Tab-separated table of C-alpha atoms and ligand atoms in Angstrom:
chain	number	residue	atom	x	y	z
A	5	MET	CA	15.686	-3.753	8.518
A	6	MET	CA	16.794	-4.325	5.079
A	7	GLY	CA	15.940	-1.684	2.389
A	8	HIS	CA	14.249	-4.395	0.251
A	9	THR	CA	12.149	-5.210	3.233
A	10	HIS	CA	11.026	-1.490	3.936
A	11	ALA	CA	10.389	-0.671	0.112
A	12	MET	CA	8.025	-4.063	-0.116
A	13	THR	CA	5.955	-3.401	3.046
A	14	GLY	CA	5.813	0.210	1.466
A	15	ALA	CA	4.269	-0.960	-1.703
A	16	ILE	CA	2.022	-3.584	0.134
A	17	ALA	CA	0.697	-0.645	2.457
A	18	TRP	CA	-0.358	1.214	-0.860
A	19	LEU	CA	-1.657	-1.560	-2.672
A	20	GLY	CA	-3.695	-2.569	0.142
A	21	LEU	CA	-5.073	0.711	1.331
A	22	ALA	CA	-5.421	2.783	-2.255
A	23	PRO	CA	-8.955	1.826	-3.158
A	24	GLY	CA	-10.172	2.896	0.112
A	25	LEU	CA	-8.105	5.962	0.161
A	26	ALA	CA	-9.324	6.758	-3.579
A	27	ALA	CA	-12.816	7.595	-2.233
A	28	LEU	CA	-11.223	10.546	0.024
A	29	PRO	CA	-12.246	13.772	-1.594
A	30	MET	CA	-9.859	16.360	-2.659
A	31	VAL	CA	-6.790	14.174	-1.375
A	32	MET	CA	-7.008	11.739	-4.098
A	33	GLU	CA	-8.554	13.495	-7.047
A	34	SER	CA	-7.123	12.534	-10.001
A	35	ASN	CA	-7.390	13.325	-13.726
A	36	ARG	CA	-9.981	10.597	-14.213
A	37	PHE	CA	-12.234	12.072	-11.491
A	38	ILE	CA	-12.046	15.337	-13.551
A	39	GLU	CA	-13.201	13.817	-16.605
A	40	THR	CA	-15.955	11.404	-15.109
A	41	GLY	CA	-17.171	13.015	-11.686
A	42	ILE	CA	-16.855	9.821	-10.178
A	43	MET	CA	-15.029	9.968	-6.930
A	44	VAL	CA	-15.084	6.134	-5.754
A	45	ASN	CA	-12.095	4.202	-7.380
A	46	ALA	CA	-10.787	7.561	-8.901
A	47	LEU	CA	-7.034	5.977	-9.040
A	48	SER	CA	-6.363	5.020	-12.749
A	49	PRO	CA	-4.353	1.382	-12.598
A	50	ALA	CA	-0.990	3.675	-13.684
A	51	GLU	CA	-1.705	5.817	-10.724
A	52	LEU	CA	-2.086	2.412	-8.444
A	53	ILE	CA	1.289	1.427	-9.570
A	54	ALA	CA	3.029	4.780	-9.474
A	55	GLY	CA	1.565	5.136	-6.252
A	56	ALA	CA	2.822	1.679	-4.952
A	57	LEU	CA	6.316	2.648	-6.351
A	58	ILE	CA	6.421	6.311	-4.699
A	59	CYS	CA	5.207	4.697	-1.117
A	60	ALA	CA	7.771	1.823	-1.556
A	61	GLY	CA	10.280	4.815	-2.126
A	62	ALA	CA	9.084	6.998	0.797
A	63	ALA	CA	9.552	3.701	2.988
A	64	MET	CA	13.364	4.301	2.420
A	65	LEU	CA	13.192	8.096	3.148
A	66	PRO	CA	13.783	7.547	7.214
A	67	ASP	CA	17.114	5.822	6.325
A	68	LEU	CA	18.455	8.619	4.421
A	69	ASP	CA	19.987	9.366	7.946
A	70	HIS	CA	22.728	6.799	6.973
A	71	PRO	CA	24.850	8.313	4.178
A	72	SER	CA	26.902	5.202	4.111
A	73	ALA	CA	23.691	2.815	3.343
A	74	THR	CA	23.413	1.745	-0.409
A	75	ILE	CA	20.462	4.000	-0.885
A	76	ALA	CA	22.450	7.358	-0.382
A	77	GLN	CA	24.271	6.239	-3.807
A	78	THR	CA	21.017	6.035	-5.547
A	79	PHE	CA	21.801	9.132	-7.706
A	80	GLY	CA	25.486	9.259	-7.004
A	81	PRO	CA	26.787	12.487	-5.341
A	82	VAL	CA	23.486	14.149	-5.162
A	83	THR	CA	21.523	11.737	-2.643
A	84	TRP	CA	24.816	11.313	-0.956
A	85	VAL	CA	24.912	15.090	-0.147
A	86	LEU	CA	21.135	14.846	1.014
A	87	SER	CA	21.949	11.753	2.853
A	88	LYS	CA	24.545	13.675	4.779
A	89	ALA	CA	22.288	16.729	5.488
A	90	VAL	CA	19.521	14.322	6.769
A	91	ASN	CA	21.903	12.405	9.071
A	92	TRP	CA	23.186	15.851	10.584
A	93	MET	CA	19.647	17.063	11.073
A	94	SER	CA	18.225	13.985	12.588
A	95	GLY	CA	20.927	13.780	14.890
A	96	GLY	CA	22.433	10.398	13.569
A	97	HIS	CA	20.769	7.043	12.116
A	98	ARG	CA	17.287	5.838	13.575
A	99	GLY	CA	16.918	9.479	15.181
A	100	ALA	CA	13.988	12.309	14.049
A	101	THR	CA	13.222	10.512	10.908
A	102	HIS	CA	12.518	7.276	12.490
A	103	SER	CA	9.254	8.878	14.156
A	104	LEU	CA	5.489	9.599	13.723
A	105	ALA	CA	6.251	13.382	13.684
A	106	PHE	CA	8.667	12.922	10.677
A	107	ALA	CA	6.077	10.783	8.885
A	108	VAL	CA	3.478	13.222	9.271
A	109	ALA	CA	5.652	16.107	8.658
A	110	ILE	CA	6.867	14.679	5.420
A	111	GLY	CA	3.270	13.604	4.500
A	112	PHE	CA	2.177	17.308	4.500
A	113	GLY	CA	5.180	18.383	2.955
A	114	ALA	CA	4.587	16.298	0.032
A	115	HIS	CA	1.155	17.259	-0.074
A	116	TRP	CA	1.698	20.798	0.082
A	117	LEU	CA	4.557	20.421	-2.947
A	118	ALA	CA	1.703	18.531	-4.833
A	119	SER	CA	-0.915	20.936	-4.603
A	120	SER	CA	1.225	24.187	-4.949
A	121	TYR	CA	4.695	23.688	-6.307
A	122	PRO	CA	4.811	21.328	-9.101
A	123	ILE	CA	8.900	21.645	-9.827
A	124	GLY	CA	9.257	20.673	-6.095
A	125	ARG	CA	6.636	17.714	-6.521
A	126	ASP	CA	8.246	16.421	-9.525
A	127	ILE	CA	12.032	16.444	-7.620
A	128	MET	CA	10.459	14.415	-5.251
A	129	VAL	CA	8.572	11.956	-7.474
A	130	VAL	CA	11.764	11.453	-9.435
A	131	LEU	CA	13.731	10.959	-5.851
A	132	LEU	CA	11.080	8.556	-4.582
A	133	ILE	CA	10.868	6.029	-7.755
A	134	GLY	CA	14.950	6.216	-7.781
A	135	LEU	CA	14.929	5.014	-4.058
A	136	ALA	CA	12.338	2.357	-4.707
A	137	LEU	CA	14.600	0.975	-7.641
A	138	ARG	CA	17.611	1.190	-5.860
A	139	ALA	CA	16.132	-0.354	-2.526
A	140	ILE	CA	14.821	-3.737	-4.689
A	141	GLY	CA	18.372	-3.907	-5.798
A	142	ILE	CA	18.506	-2.338	-9.391
A	143	GLY	CA	22.240	-1.548	-9.805
A	144	ILE	CA	25.449	-2.802	-11.191
A	145	PRO	CA	27.372	-4.753	-8.200
A	146	GLY	CA	30.420	-3.080	-7.230
A	147	ASN	CA	30.002	-0.417	-9.821
A	148	LYS	CA	28.667	3.209	-7.824
A	149	ALA	CA	28.981	5.158	-10.677
A	150	GLY	CA	27.458	2.713	-13.073
A	151	SER	CA	24.736	2.128	-10.727
A	152	ALA	CA	24.053	5.883	-10.402
A	153	LEU	CA	23.523	5.787	-14.015
A	154	VAL	CA	21.368	2.819	-14.651
A	155	ASN	CA	19.148	4.418	-11.626
A	156	ILE	CA	18.744	7.898	-13.392
A	157	GLY	CA	17.912	6.253	-16.707
A	158	LEU	CA	15.089	3.922	-15.449
A	159	THR	CA	13.876	6.562	-13.063
A	160	ALA	CA	13.449	9.227	-16.096
A	161	GLY	CA	11.901	6.277	-17.930
A	162	LEU	CA	9.385	5.745	-15.434
A	163	TYR	CA	8.411	9.199	-14.856
A	164	ALA	CA	7.912	9.772	-18.583
A	165	VAL	CA	5.579	6.727	-18.808
A	166	PHE	CA	3.708	8.016	-15.862
A	167	LEU	CA	3.438	11.620	-17.477
A	168	SER	CA	2.254	10.209	-20.565
A	169	LEU	CA	-0.504	7.958	-18.844
A	170	GLY	CA	-1.585	11.070	-17.095
A	171	VAL	CA	-0.660	10.315	-13.813
A	172	GLY	CA	-1.935	12.818	-11.261
A	173	TYR	CA	-0.148	13.347	-7.886
A	174	ALA	CA	-2.879	14.738	-5.714
A	175	TRP	CA	-2.595	11.540	-3.589
A	176	LEU	CA	1.596	12.390	-3.175
A	177	GLY	CA	1.149	13.363	0.381
A	178	LEU	CA	-0.756	10.401	1.583
A	179	ALA	CA	1.619	7.764	-0.133
A	180	VAL	CA	4.697	9.536	1.183
A	181	GLY	CA	3.226	9.715	4.503
A	182	ILE	CA	1.999	6.183	4.545
A	183	GLY	CA	5.311	4.971	3.091
A	184	SER	CA	7.437	6.667	5.890
A	185	PHE	CA	5.489	5.618	8.903
A	186	VAL	CA	5.417	1.999	7.327
A	187	HIS	CA	9.480	2.186	7.837
A	188	VAL	CA	8.965	3.216	11.403
A	189	VAL	CA	6.742	0.391	12.112
A	190	GLY	CA	9.065	-1.930	10.208
A	191	ASP	CA	11.914	-1.113	12.479
A	192	CYS	CA	10.139	-1.208	15.551
A	193	MET	CA	9.947	-5.057	14.872
A	194	THR	CA	13.722	-5.281	14.541
A	195	GLU	CA	15.910	-6.003	17.771
A	196	LYS	CA	16.891	-2.252	17.864
A	197	GLY	CA	13.458	-0.403	18.079
A	198	CYS	CA	12.429	3.188	16.943
A	199	PRO	CA	12.041	6.416	18.712
A	200	VAL	CA	8.522	6.702	17.221
A	201	LEU	CA	7.484	9.371	19.585
A	202	TRP	CA	10.492	11.424	18.712
A	203	PRO	CA	11.597	14.345	20.262
A	204	MET	CA	10.930	11.915	23.223
A	205	SER	CA	13.730	9.467	23.281
A	206	VAL	CA	12.033	5.986	24.563
A	207	LYS	CA	12.266	3.481	21.947
A	208	PHE	CA	9.482	1.328	20.822
A	209	LEU	CA	10.292	-2.239	20.117
A	210	LEU	CA	8.909	-6.129	20.378
A	211	PRO	CA	9.201	-7.359	23.879
A	212	TRP	CA	11.056	-10.560	25.002
A	213	LYS	CA	13.741	-9.884	22.329
A	214	ILE	CA	11.738	-11.459	19.740
A	215	GLY	CA	12.662	-8.724	17.311
A	216	ILE	CA	14.021	-9.423	13.656
A	217	LYS	CA	17.645	-9.351	13.307
A	218	THR	CA	18.243	-7.328	10.105
A	219	GLY	CA	19.601	-9.224	7.377
A	220	LYS	CA	19.748	-12.761	8.985
A	221	LYS	CA	18.190	-15.990	7.560
A	222	PHE	CA	14.513	-15.169	8.529
A	223	GLU	CA	14.545	-11.724	6.733
A	224	GLN	CA	16.398	-12.649	3.893
A	225	LYS	CA	14.868	-16.377	3.257
A	226	ILE	CA	11.353	-16.108	4.434
A	227	LEU	CA	10.231	-12.380	5.004
A	228	ALA	CA	11.528	-11.245	1.468
A	229	PRO	CA	9.729	-14.286	-0.485
A	230	VAL	CA	6.304	-13.992	1.490
A	231	LEU	CA	6.431	-9.821	0.776
A	232	SER	CA	7.054	-10.645	-2.827
A	233	VAL	CA	4.404	-12.906	-3.228
A	234	ALA	CA	2.045	-10.686	-1.319
A	235	ILE	CA	2.918	-7.775	-3.636
A	236	ILE	CA	2.144	-9.927	-6.817
A	237	GLY	CA	-0.851	-11.281	-5.182
A	238	LEU	CA	-2.154	-7.609	-4.173
A	239	LEU	CA	-1.485	-6.472	-7.996
A	240	PHE	CA	-3.316	-9.096	-9.330
A	241	LEU	CA	-6.332	-8.393	-6.990
A	242	ARG	CA	-6.154	-4.697	-7.944
A	243	LEU	CA	-5.485	-4.777	-11.703
A	244	VAL	CA	-7.108	-8.087	-12.921
A	245	PRO	CA	-10.713	-7.423	-13.806
A	246	VAL	CA	-12.849	-10.478	-12.424
B	19	ZN	ZN1	15.554	2.435	9.099
């Protein structure tokens, strides 16, 4: 599946699930909760949007196992080296990172960072915002260094905006786990499938060869516009008061 398809399905998953998740105690506690003591709908609009972006970025994480993919160039050499390391650890493309175990582990890891290690949390947030922006095609075509600079600038700007709006990251682990899992489900819809139960090597894919062919007409001309409309619709539903 292409990067923007993964990123958009990640954002959709968050926008669809967030109001329900906001009722979870502790995991979703936000600044607003501390102020008002009201747990339901504890996510502020800024947190909803930050979460959508971070879930979209997390939906790119499994493909960091592919150093020659565009997202490996998000922050230039920094993400390329990270991608090389992920590729080595996961045993190549579509290995360990394309599994349920990875989604759970990275989700708990992010939750741990969010609750006890603020610098690590901020590094993860910045990485995920950058991956999401890169995945939806923000950059200068044919200019690697320029694209990395644009990404760094926009990511820093968004991070600062979220900070000024008092976005809390108690939900980081959930957003990261959900985003990574959405990626795995997405790749199971393709003709190549995924080792969902890694370290077991059995591949999960759609039967009768009906899986999506990555980057072909269906994904580009039909799926991408449908997903875009779904995101706009969900944003409208969640943020516009009726
Ligand atoms: Zn993948």
